[in-house]
XYZ file of C-alpha atoms in Angstrom:
220
model
C 253.516 106.127 -6.385
C 253.730 102.338 -5.665
C 257.183 102.667 -3.439
C 255.180 105.141 -1.972
C 252.393 103.024 -1.240
C 254.710 100.303 -0.037
C 257.049 102.466 2.295
C 253.560 103.517 3.925
C 252.294 100.096 4.256
C 255.662 98.854 5.880
C 255.913 101.695 8.495
C 252.157 101.748 9.459
C 253.097 97.991 9.991
C 255.938 97.657 11.720
C 255.226 101.513 13.943
C 251.910 100.930 14.481
C 251.571 97.584 16.535
C 249.677 98.953 19.507
C 252.240 99.019 22.160
C 254.836 101.061 23.806
C 258.618 99.447 22.775
C 260.006 101.150 25.975
C 257.884 99.103 28.097
C 259.158 95.959 26.302
C 262.529 96.893 26.179
C 263.727 94.030 28.445
C 260.860 91.740 27.116
C 261.702 88.547 25.170
C 260.208 88.355 22.037
C 258.918 85.277 20.344
C 260.244 83.840 17.331
C 259.085 85.380 14.589
C 257.597 87.932 16.449
C 257.541 91.506 15.092
C 258.789 94.177 16.995
C 257.617 97.582 16.892
C 259.798 99.906 15.237
C 260.853 103.612 17.428
C 261.025 105.195 13.757
C 261.282 104.394 10.028
C 262.622 107.188 7.970
C 263.027 107.752 4.449
C 266.498 109.808 3.251
C 267.409 111.310 0.368
C 271.187 112.568 -0.276
C 270.383 115.812 -1.716
C 267.649 118.069 -0.835
C 266.624 118.882 -4.058
C 267.170 118.319 -7.978
C 267.411 120.070 -11.137
C 263.972 120.561 -12.862
C 262.778 122.180 -16.299
C 259.807 124.267 -15.040
C 259.592 126.945 -17.715
C 260.780 127.014 -21.011
C 264.910 128.024 -20.814
C 264.453 127.899 -17.160
C 265.800 125.411 -14.148
C 265.279 125.710 -10.977
C 266.067 123.374 -7.553
C 263.098 121.579 -6.818
C 262.239 119.491 -3.539
C 262.942 116.014 -3.751
C 261.022 114.792 -1.120
C 257.584 115.531 -0.374
C 254.890 113.912 2.062
C 252.557 113.820 -0.954
C 254.832 110.424 -2.471
C 254.439 108.372 0.667
C 250.975 109.548 1.870
C 247.659 107.999 0.563
C 246.706 111.215 -1.031
C 245.322 112.109 -4.690
C 245.469 115.068 -6.848
C 243.146 116.659 -7.791
C 242.405 119.756 -10.042
C 242.486 122.035 -7.348
C 245.882 120.621 -6.024
C 247.399 120.440 -9.626
C 246.433 124.325 -9.816
C 248.018 124.925 -6.517
C 251.097 123.075 -8.167
C 251.011 125.605 -10.767
C 251.381 128.180 -8.531
C 253.739 127.131 -6.215
C 256.304 126.171 -9.271
C 255.624 129.869 -10.420
C 256.698 130.442 -6.815
C 259.676 128.653 -7.185
C 261.094 130.115 -10.464
C 261.029 133.498 -8.978
C 262.915 131.948 -6.126
C 264.536 128.707 -7.309
C 267.457 129.705 -4.439
C 265.034 129.609 -1.423
C 265.787 126.271 -0.915
C 268.851 126.792 -0.089
C 267.953 129.677 2.525
C 269.066 132.103 0.515
C 267.052 134.526 -1.304
C 269.078 137.017 -3.559
C 269.406 140.189 -3.182
C 268.905 141.729 -6.596
C 265.570 139.985 -6.691
C 264.908 142.011 -3.081
C 265.575 145.182 -4.973
C 264.597 144.480 -8.284
C 261.164 146.805 -7.911
C 259.539 144.894 -10.932
C 259.796 141.489 -9.300
C 258.863 142.581 -6.159
C 255.734 143.529 -7.605
C 255.418 140.262 -9.718
C 255.745 138.135 -6.206
C 253.212 140.395 -4.451
C 251.246 140.032 -7.258
C 251.359 136.131 -7.360
C 251.086 135.822 -3.950
C 248.024 137.738 -4.228
C 246.817 135.425 -6.533
C 247.524 132.558 -4.236
C 246.117 134.276 -1.162
C 242.421 134.595 -3.161
C 242.415 131.014 -4.312
C 239.586 129.172 -3.133
C 240.918 126.164 -1.300
C 238.368 123.578 0.538
C 240.456 120.549 1.136
C 243.674 120.674 2.834
C 244.874 117.709 1.334
C 245.494 119.562 -1.910
C 247.435 121.888 0.144
C 249.734 118.977 0.974
C 249.731 117.391 -2.299
C 251.215 120.197 -4.089
C 253.674 120.885 -1.559
C 253.260 125.027 -1.698
C 252.848 125.041 1.808
C 256.479 124.038 2.388
C 257.696 126.999 -0.184
C 255.605 130.003 1.547
C 257.021 128.612 5.077
C 260.253 129.225 4.092
C 260.046 132.314 2.400
C 258.082 133.773 5.385
C 260.554 132.829 7.908
C 263.674 134.099 5.520
C 265.474 136.455 8.243
C 267.570 138.302 5.222
C 265.298 141.773 5.043
C 261.770 142.205 5.928
C 259.818 142.996 3.116
C 256.049 143.054 2.298
C 256.118 139.801 0.684
C 257.423 137.892 3.876
C 254.524 139.089 5.566
C 252.390 137.952 2.698
C 253.738 134.517 2.876
C 252.795 134.161 6.437
C 249.206 135.681 6.097
C 248.150 132.989 3.832
C 249.972 130.291 6.298
C 248.087 131.790 8.983
C 244.894 131.308 6.853
C 245.670 127.932 5.863
C 246.390 127.004 9.088
C 242.474 126.258 10.404
C 242.352 124.264 7.525
C 245.055 121.677 7.951
C 244.762 121.366 11.647
C 241.694 119.476 10.552
C 243.846 116.652 8.639
C 246.769 116.898 10.609
C 245.850 113.371 12.462
C 245.951 112.024 8.878
C 249.562 113.210 8.123
C 252.084 110.146 9.149
C 255.163 111.376 7.635
C 257.013 114.450 8.717
C 260.086 116.153 7.741
C 263.804 115.885 9.089
C 266.888 117.620 8.427
C 266.587 121.092 9.116
C 265.909 123.559 6.398
C 266.656 121.941 3.928
C 264.307 118.551 4.654
C 266.403 115.602 3.476
C 264.493 113.010 5.546
C 261.208 112.436 5.576
C 260.091 110.192 9.159
C 257.238 108.074 9.955
C 255.373 109.718 13.388
C 253.495 106.846 14.791
C 250.184 107.802 16.818
C 251.962 107.031 20.429
C 254.194 109.243 19.314
C 254.426 112.624 21.990
C 254.526 114.970 19.445
C 251.315 114.493 18.890
C 249.754 115.622 22.081
C 252.511 118.654 22.037
C 251.904 122.295 21.343
C 254.226 121.235 18.334
C 252.414 118.986 16.786
C 251.154 121.235 13.964
C 254.506 122.695 13.024
C 256.373 119.348 13.314
C 253.976 117.349 11.113
C 253.055 120.212 8.448
C 256.207 121.557 8.231
C 258.752 119.632 9.456
C 261.523 119.009 12.371
C 264.781 118.324 14.051
C 265.698 115.398 15.867
C 265.345 117.606 18.871
C 262.030 117.321 18.308
C 261.157 114.477 17.580
C 263.492 112.346 19.433
C 263.826 108.519 19.017
C 259.994 107.819 20.674
């Protein structure tokens, strides 16, 4: 928690100085004057770590999560959403490596269990968008909904949940400072300052909530 707060403070104090660094590209800086950073990234040398979620069940769990760097706190709702997210990851531990096992897709009982779990998530009442972000469940659902191996009912079900939550998440978009980079594996978090052009673009929601690649964010 303290590391996250320190990183957030460093990023805001160096990336939010109130001027466009490109406008001062050819200017001299005063001795000791802080230069505004174009970007600040936090990297991980691995996208996932092995975590025991249930008795004798170890899965690959994402290392970098926005909640570690944003000033958000856990609530009873976020804890319950986190538990639902962990149950979903138990069903698809390989999802973080861009694959869903075909035996899982063909297993009728497993498919019914997943659909039941997704229905439980869809029916769960959420009023604070930060609870979704703290639980990281939106990232798991986004990966599941965007999977293209096969077209199964629960892929559409995951997309339906995200569409239901989108108006809620739009309310907190300006309060999100750290965006995922590194493609599907999301091996990097990048601080996106308030004057970044992506924030006023049509891609702002997808980039800030679900992640981006370097082509989206550039170095502005």
